Tab-separated table of C-alpha atoms and ligand atoms in Angstrom:
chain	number	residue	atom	x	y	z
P	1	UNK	CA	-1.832	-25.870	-8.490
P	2	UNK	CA	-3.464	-25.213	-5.404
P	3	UNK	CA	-3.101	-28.487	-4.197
P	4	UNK	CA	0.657	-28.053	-3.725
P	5	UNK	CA	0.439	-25.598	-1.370
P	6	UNK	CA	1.292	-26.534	2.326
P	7	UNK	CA	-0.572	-24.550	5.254
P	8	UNK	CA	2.209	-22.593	7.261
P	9	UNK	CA	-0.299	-19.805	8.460
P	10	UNK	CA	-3.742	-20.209	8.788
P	11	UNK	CA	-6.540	-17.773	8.341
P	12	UNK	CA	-7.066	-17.819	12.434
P	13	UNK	CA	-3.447	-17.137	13.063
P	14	UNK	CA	-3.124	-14.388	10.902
P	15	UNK	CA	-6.435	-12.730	12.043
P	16	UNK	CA	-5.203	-12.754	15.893
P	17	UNK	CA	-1.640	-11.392	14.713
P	18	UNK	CA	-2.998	-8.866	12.978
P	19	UNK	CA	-5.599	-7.597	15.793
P	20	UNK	CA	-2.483	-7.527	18.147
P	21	UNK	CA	-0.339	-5.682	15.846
P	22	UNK	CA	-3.340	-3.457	15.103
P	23	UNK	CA	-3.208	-2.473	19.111
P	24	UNK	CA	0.483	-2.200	19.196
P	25	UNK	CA	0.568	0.501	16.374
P	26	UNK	CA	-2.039	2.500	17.270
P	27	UNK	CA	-1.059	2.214	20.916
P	28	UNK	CA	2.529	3.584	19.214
P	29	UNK	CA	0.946	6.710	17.455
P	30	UNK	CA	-0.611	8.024	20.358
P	31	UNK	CA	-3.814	9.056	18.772
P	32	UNK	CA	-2.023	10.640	15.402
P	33	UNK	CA	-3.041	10.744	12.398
P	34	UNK	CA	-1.412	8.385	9.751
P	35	UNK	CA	-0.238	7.958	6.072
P	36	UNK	CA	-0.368	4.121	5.579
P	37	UNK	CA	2.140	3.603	2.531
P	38	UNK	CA	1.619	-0.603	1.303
P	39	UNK	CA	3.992	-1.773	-1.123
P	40	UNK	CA	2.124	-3.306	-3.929
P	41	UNK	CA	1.199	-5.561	-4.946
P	42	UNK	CA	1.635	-8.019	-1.874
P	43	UNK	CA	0.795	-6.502	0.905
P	44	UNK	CA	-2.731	-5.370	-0.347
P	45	UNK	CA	-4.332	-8.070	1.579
P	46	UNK	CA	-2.410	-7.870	4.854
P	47	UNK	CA	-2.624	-3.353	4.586
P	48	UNK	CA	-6.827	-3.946	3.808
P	49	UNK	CA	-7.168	-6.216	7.158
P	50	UNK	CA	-4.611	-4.234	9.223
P	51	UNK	CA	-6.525	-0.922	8.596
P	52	UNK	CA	-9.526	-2.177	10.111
P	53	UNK	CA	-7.311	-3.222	13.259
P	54	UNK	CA	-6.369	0.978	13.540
P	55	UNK	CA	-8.732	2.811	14.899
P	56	UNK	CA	-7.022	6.045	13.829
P	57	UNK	CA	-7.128	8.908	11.713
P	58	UNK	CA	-5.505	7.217	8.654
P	59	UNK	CA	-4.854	7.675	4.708
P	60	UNK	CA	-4.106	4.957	2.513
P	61	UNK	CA	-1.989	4.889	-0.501
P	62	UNK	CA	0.401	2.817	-2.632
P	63	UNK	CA	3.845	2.378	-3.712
P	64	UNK	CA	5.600	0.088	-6.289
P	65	UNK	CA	9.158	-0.908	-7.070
P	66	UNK	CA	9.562	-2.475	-10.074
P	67	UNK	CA	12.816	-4.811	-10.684
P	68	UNK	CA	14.532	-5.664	-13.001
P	69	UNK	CA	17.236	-9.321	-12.755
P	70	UNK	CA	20.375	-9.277	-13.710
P	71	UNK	CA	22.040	-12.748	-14.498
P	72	UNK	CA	25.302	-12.103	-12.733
P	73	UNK	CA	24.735	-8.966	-10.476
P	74	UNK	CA	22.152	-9.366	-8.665
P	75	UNK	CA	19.476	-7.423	-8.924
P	76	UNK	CA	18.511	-3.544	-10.488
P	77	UNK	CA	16.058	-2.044	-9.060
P	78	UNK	CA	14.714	0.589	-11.406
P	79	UNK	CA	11.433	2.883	-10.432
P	80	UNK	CA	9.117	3.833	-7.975
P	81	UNK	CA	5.468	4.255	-8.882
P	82	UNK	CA	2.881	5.889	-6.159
P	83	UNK	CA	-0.481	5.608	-6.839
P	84	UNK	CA	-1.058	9.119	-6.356
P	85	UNK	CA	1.407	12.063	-5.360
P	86	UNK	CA	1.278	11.335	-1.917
P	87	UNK	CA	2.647	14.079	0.437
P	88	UNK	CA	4.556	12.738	2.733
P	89	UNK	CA	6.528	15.931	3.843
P	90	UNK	CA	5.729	16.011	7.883
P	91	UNK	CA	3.848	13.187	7.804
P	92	UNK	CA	3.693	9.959	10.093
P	93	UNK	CA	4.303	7.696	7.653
P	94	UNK	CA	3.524	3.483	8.211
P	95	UNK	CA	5.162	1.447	4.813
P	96	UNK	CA	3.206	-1.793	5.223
P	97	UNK	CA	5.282	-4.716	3.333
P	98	UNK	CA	5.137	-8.347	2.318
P	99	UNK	CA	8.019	-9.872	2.821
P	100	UNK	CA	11.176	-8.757	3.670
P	101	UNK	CA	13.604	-10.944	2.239
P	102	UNK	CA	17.289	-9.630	1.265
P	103	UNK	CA	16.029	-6.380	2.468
P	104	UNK	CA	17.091	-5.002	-1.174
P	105	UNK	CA	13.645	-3.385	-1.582
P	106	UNK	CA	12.925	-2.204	1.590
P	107	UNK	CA	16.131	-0.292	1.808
P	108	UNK	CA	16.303	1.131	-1.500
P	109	UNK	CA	12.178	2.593	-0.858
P	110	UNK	CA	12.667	3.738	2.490
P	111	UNK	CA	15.678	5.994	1.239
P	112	UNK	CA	13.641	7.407	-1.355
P	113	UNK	CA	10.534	8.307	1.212
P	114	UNK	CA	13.139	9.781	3.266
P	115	UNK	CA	14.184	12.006	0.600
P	116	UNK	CA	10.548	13.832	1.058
P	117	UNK	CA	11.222	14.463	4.444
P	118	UNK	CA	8.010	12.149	6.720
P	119	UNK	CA	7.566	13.500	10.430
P	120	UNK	CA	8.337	9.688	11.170
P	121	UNK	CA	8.713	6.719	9.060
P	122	UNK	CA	7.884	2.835	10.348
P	123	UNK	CA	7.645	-0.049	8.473
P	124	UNK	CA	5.030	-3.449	8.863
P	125	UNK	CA	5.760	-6.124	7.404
P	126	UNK	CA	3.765	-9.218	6.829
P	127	UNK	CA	7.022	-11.775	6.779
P	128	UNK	CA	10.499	-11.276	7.954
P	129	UNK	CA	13.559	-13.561	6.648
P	130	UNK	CA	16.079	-12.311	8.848
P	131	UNK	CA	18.772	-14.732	7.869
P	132	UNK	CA	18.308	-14.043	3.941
P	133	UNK	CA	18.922	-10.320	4.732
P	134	UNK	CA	21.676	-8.942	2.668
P	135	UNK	CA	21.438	-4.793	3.581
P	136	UNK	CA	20.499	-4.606	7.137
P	137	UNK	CA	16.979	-3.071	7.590
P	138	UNK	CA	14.883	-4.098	10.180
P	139	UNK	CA	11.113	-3.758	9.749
P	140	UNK	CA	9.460	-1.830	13.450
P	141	UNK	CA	6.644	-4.674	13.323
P	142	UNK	CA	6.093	-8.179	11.850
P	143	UNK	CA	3.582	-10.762	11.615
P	144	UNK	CA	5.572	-13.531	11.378
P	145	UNK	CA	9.205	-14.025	11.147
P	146	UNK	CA	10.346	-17.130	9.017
P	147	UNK	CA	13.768	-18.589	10.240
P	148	UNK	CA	15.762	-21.610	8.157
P	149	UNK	CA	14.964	-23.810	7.105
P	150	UNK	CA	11.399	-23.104	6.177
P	151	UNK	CA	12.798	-19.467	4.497
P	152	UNK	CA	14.129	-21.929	2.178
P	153	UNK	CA	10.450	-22.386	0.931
P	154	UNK	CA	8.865	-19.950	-1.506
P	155	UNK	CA	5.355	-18.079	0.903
P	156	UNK	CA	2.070	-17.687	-1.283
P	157	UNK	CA	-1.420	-16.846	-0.559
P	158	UNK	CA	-2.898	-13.850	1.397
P	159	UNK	CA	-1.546	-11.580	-1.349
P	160	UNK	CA	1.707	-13.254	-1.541
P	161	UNK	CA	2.845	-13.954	-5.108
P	162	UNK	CA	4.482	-16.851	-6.964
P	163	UNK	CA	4.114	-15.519	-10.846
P	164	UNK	CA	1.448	-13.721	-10.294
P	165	UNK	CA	-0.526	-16.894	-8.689
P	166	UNK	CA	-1.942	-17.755	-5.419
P	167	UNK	CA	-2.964	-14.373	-4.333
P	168	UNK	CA	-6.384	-15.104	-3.151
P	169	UNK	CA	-5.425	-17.614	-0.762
P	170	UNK	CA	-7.245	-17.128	2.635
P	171	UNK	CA	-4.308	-18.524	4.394
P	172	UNK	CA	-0.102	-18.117	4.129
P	173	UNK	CA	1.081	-21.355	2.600
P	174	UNK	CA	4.720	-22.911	1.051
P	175	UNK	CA	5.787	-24.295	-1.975
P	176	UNK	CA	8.945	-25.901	-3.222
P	177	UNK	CA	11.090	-23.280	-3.851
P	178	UNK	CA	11.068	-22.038	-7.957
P	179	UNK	CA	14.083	-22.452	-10.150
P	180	UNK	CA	15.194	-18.837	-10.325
P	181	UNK	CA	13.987	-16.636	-13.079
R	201	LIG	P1	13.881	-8.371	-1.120
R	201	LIG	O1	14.163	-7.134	-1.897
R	201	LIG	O2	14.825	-9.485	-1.443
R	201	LIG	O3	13.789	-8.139	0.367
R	201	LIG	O4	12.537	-8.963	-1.661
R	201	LIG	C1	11.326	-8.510	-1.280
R	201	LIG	C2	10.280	-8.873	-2.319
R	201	LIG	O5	10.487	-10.163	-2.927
R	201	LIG	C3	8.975	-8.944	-1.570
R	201	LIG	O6	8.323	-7.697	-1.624
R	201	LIG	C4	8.237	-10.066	-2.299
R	201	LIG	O7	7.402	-9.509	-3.293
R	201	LIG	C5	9.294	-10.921	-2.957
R	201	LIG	N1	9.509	-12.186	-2.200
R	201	LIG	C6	10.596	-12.563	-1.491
R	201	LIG	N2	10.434	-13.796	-0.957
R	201	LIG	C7	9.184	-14.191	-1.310
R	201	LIG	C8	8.403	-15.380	-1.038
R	201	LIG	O8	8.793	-16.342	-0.339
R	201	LIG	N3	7.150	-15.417	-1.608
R	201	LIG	C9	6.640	-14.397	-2.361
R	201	LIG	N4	7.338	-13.283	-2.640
R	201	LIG	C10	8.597	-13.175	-2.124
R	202	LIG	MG1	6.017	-11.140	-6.132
């Protein structure tokens, strides 16, 4: 399967991105401490390199949204799991995501970690699809935005899913995009 994948990010790209955003946000925090939040399970490779890029005071933990498609309405999007009870109450809190895509998941999360009341709250995110967005949220840093018509593709590798495949890949590749499911 592997060999369907085209390159669109290579591991050298992504390195250098990720040292620069690695001085942006710590340049940002202003010598704070932390609470990096990364949405599972796709951003584990991007939050594991980017952490070693902030030479700050942090804690890590996880978050997942599980969702649910519905034929005609869209999509439901049902629970949030944290790995452990995080406290965010008063905390600077960095959500580190995959993709941003329709902005769907994003939106629906960041409303719930408001709800525990974070000192701040700023979101990474590995990919941006601005023109796919369809609730306006606007991640505070990104690796790469992907404009039309390559956000037409479907991104694997470096953590980045197609059923449950292509994880491992060192680099960000494309393939065709998948019939929906
Ligand atoms: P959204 O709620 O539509 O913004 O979708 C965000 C989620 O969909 C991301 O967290 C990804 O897991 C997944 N996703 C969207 N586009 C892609 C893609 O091109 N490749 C892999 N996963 C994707
Ligand atoms: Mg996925």
């Amino acid at each position: 399967m592997r060999d369907q994948v085209s390159v669109l990010f290579t591991e050298e790209q992504i390195a250098r991105r990720v040292a620069e955003l690695g001085e942006e946000i710590t340049r940002a925090y202003g010598g704070r401490e932390i609470c990096v939040l990364g949405l599972m399970k796709g951003s584990l490779v991007f939050m594991s390199d980017l952490i070693r890029r902030i030479p700050l005071d942090l804690t890590v933990h996880l978050v997942r949204v599980t969702s649910q498609r519905e034929q005609a309405a869209g999509r439901i999007l049902t629970e949030i799991v944290y790995s452990t009870s995080v406290p965010l109450e008063g905390k600077d809190v960095l959500l580190v995501a995959d993709i941003v895509d329709t902005g769907i998941t994003l939106s629906y999360l960041l409303a719930h970690i408001h709800e525990h009341g974070p000192a701040s709250l700023r979101v990474c995110a590995l990919v941006d699809k601005p023109e796919a967005r369809k609730i306006d949220v606007h991640p505070d840093w990104t690796a790469f935005p992907v404009h039309e018509p390559l956000a037409d593709r479907f991104l694997v590798g470096y953590g980045l899913d197609w059923m449950e495949r292509f994880r491992g890949l060192p680099f960000i590749g494309t393939i065709p995009r998948p019939a929906p499911r």
